[in-house]
Amino acid sequence: MAETSATTATGEPDSRPRKSGWRYVGPGIVVAATGVGAGDLVATLIAGSRFGYTLMWAAVIGCVVKISLAEAAGRWHLATGRTLFDGWRSLGPWTTVYFAVYVLVWGFLYGATAMSSSALPIVALFPDGPGLKFWAITTGLIGLVFVWFNRYAVFEKVMTVLIGIMFVVVVYVALRVVPDVGASFAGLLPVLPDGSLLYTLGLIGGVGGTITMAAYGYWVNAKGWSDSSWMKVMRLDNRVAYITTGVFVVAMLIVGAELLHASQTALTSGDRGLIDLGKVLEDRFGAGTAKLFLVGFFATSFSSLIGVWHGVSLMFADFVERFRAPAPEAGRKAGPAVADRQQRSLPFRAYLLWLTFPPMALLWLDEPFGLVIAYGVLGAFFMPFLALTLLWLLNSSRTPGEWRNGWVSNGMLALSGLLFVVLCVQQVRDLPW
């Protein structure tokens, strides 16, 4: 059950700050498990294999940037009692048009990617079983049924188990390859080797940075945190999320540096690179370690699948509800009751179906050219959109004065926006026009 706000003796909501504590941590675990996908781990591995420990500092900065970005999303929800889409709508109709196009095209393409990614380690574990398409469809259907019939509390528990598996496996593999502690600390000194700029920007801005960062505020509300009294709790939760993400990134950099850099082993780009790593681990440490790694690979991919199935469906349900509401009602307060109702709503379930069934058609196609371009362009533009609109919202009268940005938050959001604009331009330039 969601945690509800306490009341005072007079029956008024208790707005006194809650003491932060580990027992409250939850939405941060969900956003960490969802935000780090198999493709992110491959990108980090390749950076480690090419540049060793040299880019360790970029991973650390990336965590700080994303802590600031997710904190801003959570702070908006708690300080204003309004959802992020409600804030976007107040900036003008262009945000509604953009989000509607983005969420439909992105969801269609992401669904196929998530299902394929979850199927890959199963096929590697059971090579004599059914093929990739069968397991991809099966994982998509399991994700659909799980999210359809469960509310946030159960969803959070399952995500906690999956991230626990991810954490144990990735750290175990990093320790198994015997990291060079001296070199890893030396990697905290900012250095840019030749040809490393794009990898550096990718480490800072890419890993754990997706639309799920925008979903963080919705998960905060679904948890039962609905006003500014939960601000300290949210900030601890958010730091746990991105410190955990940082551990993943550092561990995979270590694996890339120690296992692949010295031997100059090349990985396939995309999720299949983790299958290559599984083979390297089997040659070096035996079948047991390789199979354990594939289990961690599955936990990484499937947690992203159900995280998006839940979080982005919740955002879509809020989008539809706020879009339909008359202007005076559009800014009504958000909270756990609203989140619970939206999880049972027709738009929530319609988007779940959209993520699951239409993308299955893409499993029989070889990357349709036009859709890949549309996905790349829209995906590249979302993170600068999130960073810069949060910068706008949290410096305006829409946010209570006490919770508006200070200079640190403004600096980090501006840095995030600039970074994501650069990544956006580069990604668009690299598309196969």
PDB file of C-alpha atoms in Angstrom, residues 130-360:
ATOM      1  CA  PRO A 130      12.856 -21.585 -28.587  1.00  0.00           C
ATOM      2  CA  GLY A 131      14.388 -18.713 -30.543  1.00  0.00           C
ATOM      3  CA  LEU A 132      14.740 -14.994 -29.893  1.00  0.00           C
ATOM      4  CA  LYS A 133      11.285 -13.982 -31.185  1.00  0.00           C
ATOM      5  CA  PHE A 134       9.532 -16.485 -28.886  1.00  0.00           C
ATOM      6  CA  TRP A 135      11.366 -15.275 -25.778  1.00  0.00           C
ATOM      7  CA  ALA A 136      10.984 -11.608 -26.776  1.00  0.00           C
ATOM      8  CA  ILE A 137       7.207 -11.982 -27.070  1.00  0.00           C
ATOM      9  CA  THR A 138       7.093 -13.991 -23.834  1.00  0.00           C
ATOM     10  CA  THR A 139       8.979 -11.359 -21.818  1.00  0.00           C
ATOM     11  CA  GLY A 140       6.768  -8.615 -23.240  1.00  0.00           C
ATOM     12  CA  LEU A 141       3.608 -10.498 -22.258  1.00  0.00           C
ATOM     13  CA  ILE A 142       4.960 -11.229 -18.763  1.00  0.00           C
ATOM     14  CA  GLY A 143       5.743  -7.531 -18.329  1.00  0.00           C
ATOM     15  CA  LEU A 144       2.245  -6.609 -19.527  1.00  0.00           C
ATOM     16  CA  VAL A 145       0.478  -9.014 -17.147  1.00  0.00           C
ATOM     17  CA  PHE A 146       2.681  -8.067 -14.194  1.00  0.00           C
ATOM     18  CA  VAL A 147       2.135  -4.316 -14.545  1.00  0.00           C
ATOM     19  CA  TRP A 148      -1.552  -4.680 -15.459  1.00  0.00           C
ATOM     20  CA  PHE A 149      -2.476  -6.574 -12.281  1.00  0.00           C
ATOM     21  CA  ASN A 150      -0.087  -5.071  -9.714  1.00  0.00           C
ATOM     22  CA  ARG A 151       0.048  -1.667  -8.085  1.00  0.00           C
ATOM     23  CA  TYR A 152       3.164   0.329  -7.224  1.00  0.00           C
ATOM     24  CA  ALA A 153       4.005  -1.426  -3.909  1.00  0.00           C
ATOM     25  CA  VAL A 154       4.439  -4.869  -5.517  1.00  0.00           C
ATOM     26  CA  PHE A 155       6.175  -3.334  -8.531  1.00  0.00           C
ATOM     27  CA  GLU A 156       8.737  -1.645  -6.247  1.00  0.00           C
ATOM     28  CA  LYS A 157       9.499  -4.900  -4.399  1.00  0.00           C
ATOM     29  CA  VAL A 158      10.137  -6.796  -7.637  1.00  0.00           C
ATOM     30  CA  MET A 159      12.354  -3.991  -8.959  1.00  0.00           C
ATOM     31  CA  THR A 160      14.331  -4.091  -5.708  1.00  0.00           C
ATOM     32  CA  VAL A 161      14.984  -7.813  -6.192  1.00  0.00           C
ATOM     33  CA  LEU A 162      16.078  -7.274  -9.813  1.00  0.00           C
ATOM     34  CA  ILE A 163      18.435  -4.431  -8.959  1.00  0.00           C
ATOM     35  CA  GLY A 164      19.856  -6.568  -6.139  1.00  0.00           C
ATOM     36  CA  ILE A 165      20.677  -9.274  -8.689  1.00  0.00           C
ATOM     37  CA  MET A 166      22.179  -6.685 -11.050  1.00  0.00           C
ATOM     38  CA  PHE A 167      24.268  -5.166  -8.276  1.00  0.00           C
ATOM     39  CA  VAL A 168      25.646  -8.459  -6.948  1.00  0.00           C
ATOM     40  CA  VAL A 169      26.494  -9.833 -10.395  1.00  0.00           C
ATOM     41  CA  VAL A 170      28.135  -6.704 -11.803  1.00  0.00           C
ATOM     42  CA  VAL A 171      30.199  -6.045  -8.666  1.00  0.00           C
ATOM     43  CA  TYR A 172      31.167  -9.732  -8.453  1.00  0.00           C
ATOM     44  CA  VAL A 173      32.422  -9.730 -12.039  1.00  0.00           C
ATOM     45  CA  ALA A 174      34.353  -6.484 -11.433  1.00  0.00           C
ATOM     46  CA  LEU A 175      36.032  -7.970  -8.348  1.00  0.00           C
ATOM     47  CA  ARG A 176      36.710 -11.212 -10.215  1.00  0.00           C
ATOM     48  CA  VAL A 177      38.813  -9.439 -12.846  1.00  0.00           C
ATOM     49  CA  VAL A 178      40.970  -7.932 -10.025  1.00  0.00           C
ATOM     50  CA  PRO A 179      40.755  -4.151 -10.511  1.00  0.00           C
ATOM     51  CA  ASP A 180      43.880  -1.992 -10.488  1.00  0.00           C
ATOM     52  CA  VAL A 181      43.004   0.263  -7.539  1.00  0.00           C
ATOM     53  CA  GLY A 182      45.818   2.725  -8.221  1.00  0.00           C
ATOM     54  CA  ALA A 183      44.823   3.164 -11.862  1.00  0.00           C
ATOM     55  CA  SER A 184      41.158   3.555 -10.948  1.00  0.00           C
ATOM     56  CA  PHE A 185      41.935   6.390  -8.535  1.00  0.00           C
ATOM     57  CA  ALA A 186      44.190   7.969 -11.146  1.00  0.00           C
ATOM     58  CA  GLY A 187      41.200   7.867 -13.503  1.00  0.00           C
ATOM     59  CA  LEU A 188      39.416  10.390 -11.260  1.00  0.00           C
ATOM     60  CA  LEU A 189      41.752  13.090 -12.637  1.00  0.00           C
ATOM     61  CA  PRO A 190      39.985  14.692 -15.629  1.00  0.00           C
ATOM     62  CA  VAL A 191      41.843  13.726 -18.805  1.00  0.00           C
ATOM     63  CA  LEU A 192      40.624  13.549 -22.416  1.00  0.00           C
ATOM     64  CA  PRO A 193      42.615  11.057 -24.516  1.00  0.00           C
ATOM     65  CA  ASP A 194      42.509  11.457 -28.286  1.00  0.00           C
ATOM     66  CA  GLY A 195      39.200  10.278 -29.696  1.00  0.00           C
ATOM     67  CA  SER A 196      37.507  10.065 -26.296  1.00  0.00           C
ATOM     68  CA  LEU A 197      35.263  13.150 -26.366  1.00  0.00           C
ATOM     69  CA  LEU A 198      32.070  11.396 -27.473  1.00  0.00           C
ATOM     70  CA  TYR A 199      32.651   8.492 -25.077  1.00  0.00           C
ATOM     71  CA  THR A 200      33.172  11.011 -22.276  1.00  0.00           C
ATOM     72  CA  LEU A 201      29.950  12.857 -23.087  1.00  0.00           C
ATOM     73  CA  GLY A 202      28.136   9.531 -23.330  1.00  0.00           C
ATOM     74  CA  LEU A 203      29.349   8.440 -19.888  1.00  0.00           C
ATOM     75  CA  ILE A 204      28.307  11.747 -18.346  1.00  0.00           C
ATOM     76  CA  GLY A 205      24.967  12.036 -20.079  1.00  0.00           C
ATOM     77  CA  GLY A 206      23.942   8.623 -21.333  1.00  0.00           C
ATOM     78  CA  VAL A 207      23.956   5.939 -18.670  1.00  0.00           C
ATOM     79  CA  GLY A 208      20.838   6.043 -16.544  1.00  0.00           C
ATOM     80  CA  GLY A 209      19.532   9.101 -18.360  1.00  0.00           C
ATOM     81  CA  THR A 210      16.228   8.417 -20.144  1.00  0.00           C
ATOM     82  CA  ILE A 211      12.551   9.324 -20.010  1.00  0.00           C
ATOM     83  CA  THR A 212      12.464   7.344 -16.751  1.00  0.00           C
ATOM     84  CA  MET A 213      14.112  10.312 -15.047  1.00  0.00           C
ATOM     85  CA  ALA A 214      10.920  12.235 -15.788  1.00  0.00           C
ATOM     86  CA  ALA A 215       8.912   9.295 -14.397  1.00  0.00           C
ATOM     87  CA  TYR A 216      10.736   9.624 -11.052  1.00  0.00           C
ATOM     88  CA  GLY A 217       8.308  12.261  -9.745  1.00  0.00           C
ATOM     89  CA  TYR A 218       5.361  10.027 -10.629  1.00  0.00           C
ATOM     90  CA  TRP A 219       6.878   7.122  -8.688  1.00  0.00           C
ATOM     91  CA  VAL A 220       7.489   9.496  -5.764  1.00  0.00           C
ATOM     92  CA  ASN A 221       3.750  10.300  -5.724  1.00  0.00           C
ATOM     93  CA  ALA A 222       2.786   6.631  -6.140  1.00  0.00           C
ATOM     94  CA  LYS A 223       4.945   5.834  -3.097  1.00  0.00           C
ATOM     95  CA  GLY A 224       2.761   8.168  -1.039  1.00  0.00           C
ATOM     96  CA  TRP A 225       5.030  11.214  -0.942  1.00  0.00           C
ATOM     97  CA  SER A 226       2.782  14.082  -1.936  1.00  0.00           C
ATOM     98  CA  ASP A 227       4.047  17.315  -0.363  1.00  0.00           C
ATOM     99  CA  SER A 228       7.196  19.176   0.649  1.00  0.00           C
ATOM    100  CA  SER A 229       7.399  17.423   4.029  1.00  0.00           C
ATOM    101  CA  TRP A 230       8.892  14.468   2.109  1.00  0.00           C
ATOM    102  CA  MET A 231      11.650  16.550   0.508  1.00  0.00           C
ATOM    103  CA  LYS A 232      14.515  15.216   2.683  1.00  0.00           C
ATOM    104  CA  VAL A 233      13.302  11.663   2.179  1.00  0.00           C
ATOM    105  CA  MET A 234      13.150  12.152  -1.602  1.00  0.00           C
ATOM    106  CA  ARG A 235      16.648  13.600  -1.714  1.00  0.00           C
ATOM    107  CA  LEU A 236      18.133  10.638   0.175  1.00  0.00           C
ATOM    108  CA  ASP A 237      16.209   8.251  -2.076  1.00  0.00           C
ATOM    109  CA  ASN A 238      17.487  10.015  -5.194  1.00  0.00           C
ATOM    110  CA  ARG A 239      21.107   9.952  -4.024  1.00  0.00           C
ATOM    111  CA  VAL A 240      20.845   6.224  -3.336  1.00  0.00           C
ATOM    112  CA  ALA A 241      19.520   5.762  -6.893  1.00  0.00           C
ATOM    113  CA  TYR A 242      22.387   7.433  -8.657  1.00  0.00           C
ATOM    114  CA  ILE A 243      25.123   6.234  -6.326  1.00  0.00           C
ATOM    115  CA  THR A 244      23.874   2.745  -7.185  1.00  0.00           C
ATOM    116  CA  THR A 245      23.981   3.692 -10.868  1.00  0.00           C
ATOM    117  CA  GLY A 246      27.505   4.996 -10.344  1.00  0.00           C
ATOM    118  CA  VAL A 247      28.587   1.666  -8.878  1.00  0.00           C
ATOM    119  CA  PHE A 248      27.236  -0.104 -11.982  1.00  0.00           C
ATOM    120  CA  VAL A 249      29.086   2.266 -14.296  1.00  0.00           C
ATOM    121  CA  VAL A 250      32.375   2.021 -12.384  1.00  0.00           C
ATOM    122  CA  ALA A 251      32.113  -1.783 -12.188  1.00  0.00           C
ATOM    123  CA  MET A 252      31.546  -2.098 -15.943  1.00  0.00           C
ATOM    124  CA  LEU A 253      34.401   0.317 -16.646  1.00  0.00           C
ATOM    125  CA  ILE A 254      36.631  -1.928 -14.517  1.00  0.00           C
ATOM    126  CA  VAL A 255      35.524  -5.000 -16.471  1.00  0.00           C
ATOM    127  CA  GLY A 256      36.161  -3.211 -19.758  1.00  0.00           C
ATOM    128  CA  ALA A 257      39.545  -1.935 -18.621  1.00  0.00           C
ATOM    129  CA  GLU A 258      40.842  -5.167 -17.062  1.00  0.00           C
ATOM    130  CA  LEU A 259      39.218  -7.845 -19.189  1.00  0.00           C
ATOM    131  CA  LEU A 260      39.030  -6.213 -22.619  1.00  0.00           C
ATOM    132  CA  HIS A 261      41.488  -3.288 -22.765  1.00  0.00           C
ATOM    133  CA  ALA A 262      44.662  -5.335 -22.305  1.00  0.00           C
ATOM    134  CA  SER A 263      43.606  -8.037 -24.784  1.00  0.00           C
ATOM    135  CA  GLN A 264      42.116  -5.488 -27.227  1.00  0.00           C
ATOM    136  CA  THR A 265      38.948  -7.569 -27.418  1.00  0.00           C
ATOM    137  CA  ALA A 266      36.228  -5.867 -29.465  1.00  0.00           C
ATOM    138  CA  LEU A 267      32.549  -6.057 -28.574  1.00  0.00           C
ATOM    139  CA  THR A 268      29.519  -5.947 -30.823  1.00  0.00           C
ATOM    140  CA  SER A 269      27.670  -2.656 -30.426  1.00  0.00           C
ATOM    141  CA  GLY A 270      24.253  -2.720 -28.811  1.00  0.00           C
ATOM    142  CA  ASP A 271      22.892  -5.301 -26.414  1.00  0.00           C
ATOM    143  CA  ARG A 272      24.612  -8.204 -28.218  1.00  0.00           C
ATOM    144  CA  GLY A 273      27.915  -6.903 -26.865  1.00  0.00           C
ATOM    145  CA  LEU A 274      26.978  -8.447 -23.519  1.00  0.00           C
ATOM    146  CA  ILE A 275      26.727 -11.859 -25.220  1.00  0.00           C
ATOM    147  CA  ASP A 276      30.324 -11.301 -26.425  1.00  0.00           C
ATOM    148  CA  LEU A 277      31.359 -10.494 -22.860  1.00  0.00           C
ATOM    149  CA  GLY A 278      29.676 -13.662 -21.625  1.00  0.00           C
ATOM    150  CA  LYS A 279      31.873 -15.683 -23.987  1.00  0.00           C
ATOM    151  CA  VAL A 280      34.999 -13.864 -22.781  1.00  0.00           C
ATOM    152  CA  LEU A 281      34.038 -14.556 -19.158  1.00  0.00           C
ATOM    153  CA  GLU A 282      33.484 -18.234 -19.940  1.00  0.00           C
ATOM    154  CA  ASP A 283      36.926 -18.524 -21.527  1.00  0.00           C
ATOM    155  CA  ARG A 284      38.575 -16.735 -18.595  1.00  0.00           C
ATOM    156  CA  PHE A 285      36.596 -17.879 -15.530  1.00  0.00           C
ATOM    157  CA  GLY A 286      34.469 -20.830 -16.623  1.00  0.00           C
ATOM    158  CA  ALA A 287      30.839 -21.513 -17.487  1.00  0.00           C
ATOM    159  CA  GLY A 288      29.529 -20.781 -13.975  1.00  0.00           C
ATOM    160  CA  THR A 289      30.646 -17.141 -14.016  1.00  0.00           C
ATOM    161  CA  ALA A 290      29.392 -16.715 -17.581  1.00  0.00           C
ATOM    162  CA  LYS A 291      25.929 -18.041 -16.697  1.00  0.00           C
ATOM    163  CA  LEU A 292      25.776 -15.869 -13.582  1.00  0.00           C
ATOM    164  CA  PHE A 293      26.602 -12.872 -15.741  1.00  0.00           C
ATOM    165  CA  LEU A 294      23.800 -13.764 -18.169  1.00  0.00           C
ATOM    166  CA  VAL A 295      21.374 -13.885 -15.228  1.00  0.00           C
ATOM    167  CA  GLY A 296      22.524 -10.366 -14.308  1.00  0.00           C
ATOM    168  CA  PHE A 297      22.140  -9.333 -17.970  1.00  0.00           C
ATOM    169  CA  PHE A 298      18.526 -10.569 -17.892  1.00  0.00           C
ATOM    170  CA  ALA A 299      17.817  -8.719 -14.624  1.00  0.00           C
ATOM    171  CA  THR A 300      19.220  -5.524 -16.174  1.00  0.00           C
ATOM    172  CA  SER A 301      17.102  -5.819 -19.323  1.00  0.00           C
ATOM    173  CA  PHE A 302      13.870  -7.036 -17.758  1.00  0.00           C
ATOM    174  CA  SER A 303      13.935  -4.415 -14.990  1.00  0.00           C
ATOM    175  CA  SER A 304      14.155  -1.734 -17.696  1.00  0.00           C
ATOM    176  CA  LEU A 305      11.250  -3.367 -19.527  1.00  0.00           C
ATOM    177  CA  ILE A 306       8.811  -3.462 -16.611  1.00  0.00           C
ATOM    178  CA  GLY A 307      10.060  -0.087 -15.361  1.00  0.00           C
ATOM    179  CA  VAL A 308       9.125   1.565 -18.653  1.00  0.00           C
ATOM    180  CA  TRP A 309       5.897  -0.461 -18.900  1.00  0.00           C
ATOM    181  CA  HIS A 310       4.890   1.022 -15.531  1.00  0.00           C
ATOM    182  CA  GLY A 311       6.501   4.474 -15.386  1.00  0.00           C
ATOM    183  CA  VAL A 312       5.871   5.735 -18.916  1.00  0.00           C
ATOM    184  CA  SER A 313       2.328   4.297 -18.885  1.00  0.00           C
ATOM    185  CA  LEU A 314       1.744   6.322 -15.703  1.00  0.00           C
ATOM    186  CA  MET A 315       3.066   9.444 -17.433  1.00  0.00           C
ATOM    187  CA  PHE A 316       0.818   8.781 -20.445  1.00  0.00           C
ATOM    188  CA  ALA A 317      -2.224   8.330 -18.196  1.00  0.00           C
ATOM    189  CA  ASP A 318      -1.463  11.671 -16.550  1.00  0.00           C
ATOM    190  CA  PHE A 319      -0.947  13.271 -19.969  1.00  0.00           C
ATOM    191  CA  VAL A 320      -4.396  12.119 -21.142  1.00  0.00           C
ATOM    192  CA  GLU A 321      -6.114  13.104 -17.874  1.00  0.00           C
ATOM    193  CA  ARG A 322      -4.581  16.585 -17.774  1.00  0.00           C
ATOM    194  CA  PHE A 323      -5.171  17.147 -21.486  1.00  0.00           C
ATOM    195  CA  ARG A 324      -8.872  16.356 -21.116  1.00  0.00           C
ATOM    196  CA  ALA A 325      -9.353  18.436 -17.962  1.00  0.00           C
ATOM    197  CA  PRO A 326     -10.719  21.994 -18.202  1.00  0.00           C
ATOM    198  CA  ALA A 327      -8.111  24.649 -17.432  1.00  0.00           C
ATOM    199  CA  PRO A 328      -9.189  25.286 -13.800  1.00  0.00           C
ATOM    200  CA  GLU A 329      -8.970  21.566 -13.022  1.00  0.00           C
ATOM    201  CA  ALA A 330      -5.767  20.881 -14.952  1.00  0.00           C
ATOM    202  CA  GLY A 331      -3.634  22.090 -12.071  1.00  0.00           C
ATOM    203  CA  ARG A 332      -5.363  20.071  -9.377  1.00  0.00           C
ATOM    204  CA  LYS A 333      -3.143  18.435  -6.808  1.00  0.00           C
ATOM    205  CA  ALA A 334      -1.356  15.167  -7.510  1.00  0.00           C
ATOM    206  CA  GLY A 335      -0.662  12.479  -4.938  1.00  0.00           C
ATOM    207  CA  PRO A 336      -0.884   8.769  -4.148  1.00  0.00           C
ATOM    208  CA  ALA A 337      -4.658   8.611  -4.654  1.00  0.00           C
ATOM    209  CA  VAL A 338      -4.320  10.149  -8.112  1.00  0.00           C
ATOM    210  CA  ALA A 339      -1.425   7.808  -8.985  1.00  0.00           C
ATOM    211  CA  ASP A 340      -3.399   4.783  -7.824  1.00  0.00           C
ATOM    212  CA  ARG A 341      -6.420   5.796  -9.871  1.00  0.00           C
ATOM    213  CA  GLN A 342      -4.267   6.406 -12.936  1.00  0.00           C
ATOM    214  CA  GLN A 343      -2.736   2.921 -12.621  1.00  0.00           C
ATOM    215  CA  ARG A 344      -6.253   1.507 -13.054  1.00  0.00           C
ATOM    216  CA  SER A 345      -7.264   3.880 -15.830  1.00  0.00           C
ATOM    217  CA  LEU A 346      -7.997   3.125 -19.484  1.00  0.00           C
ATOM    218  CA  PRO A 347      -5.135   5.352 -20.808  1.00  0.00           C
ATOM    219  CA  PHE A 348      -2.619   3.553 -18.540  1.00  0.00           C
ATOM    220  CA  ARG A 349      -3.695   0.166 -19.850  1.00  0.00           C
ATOM    221  CA  ALA A 350      -3.999   1.387 -23.429  1.00  0.00           C
ATOM    222  CA  TYR A 351      -0.372   2.546 -23.380  1.00  0.00           C
ATOM    223  CA  LEU A 352       0.655  -0.785 -21.838  1.00  0.00           C
ATOM    224  CA  LEU A 353      -0.919  -2.508 -24.830  1.00  0.00           C
ATOM    225  CA  TRP A 354       0.783  -0.023 -27.171  1.00  0.00           C
ATOM    226  CA  LEU A 355       4.184  -0.858 -25.672  1.00  0.00           C
ATOM    227  CA  THR A 356       3.563  -4.598 -25.974  1.00  0.00           C
ATOM    228  CA  PHE A 357       1.663  -5.631 -29.096  1.00  0.00           C
ATOM    229  CA  PRO A 358       2.415  -3.256 -32.035  1.00  0.00           C
ATOM    230  CA  PRO A 359       6.209  -3.462 -31.420  1.00  0.00           C
ATOM    231  CA  MET A 360       6.061  -7.242 -31.839  1.00  0.00           C
TER     232      MET A 360
END
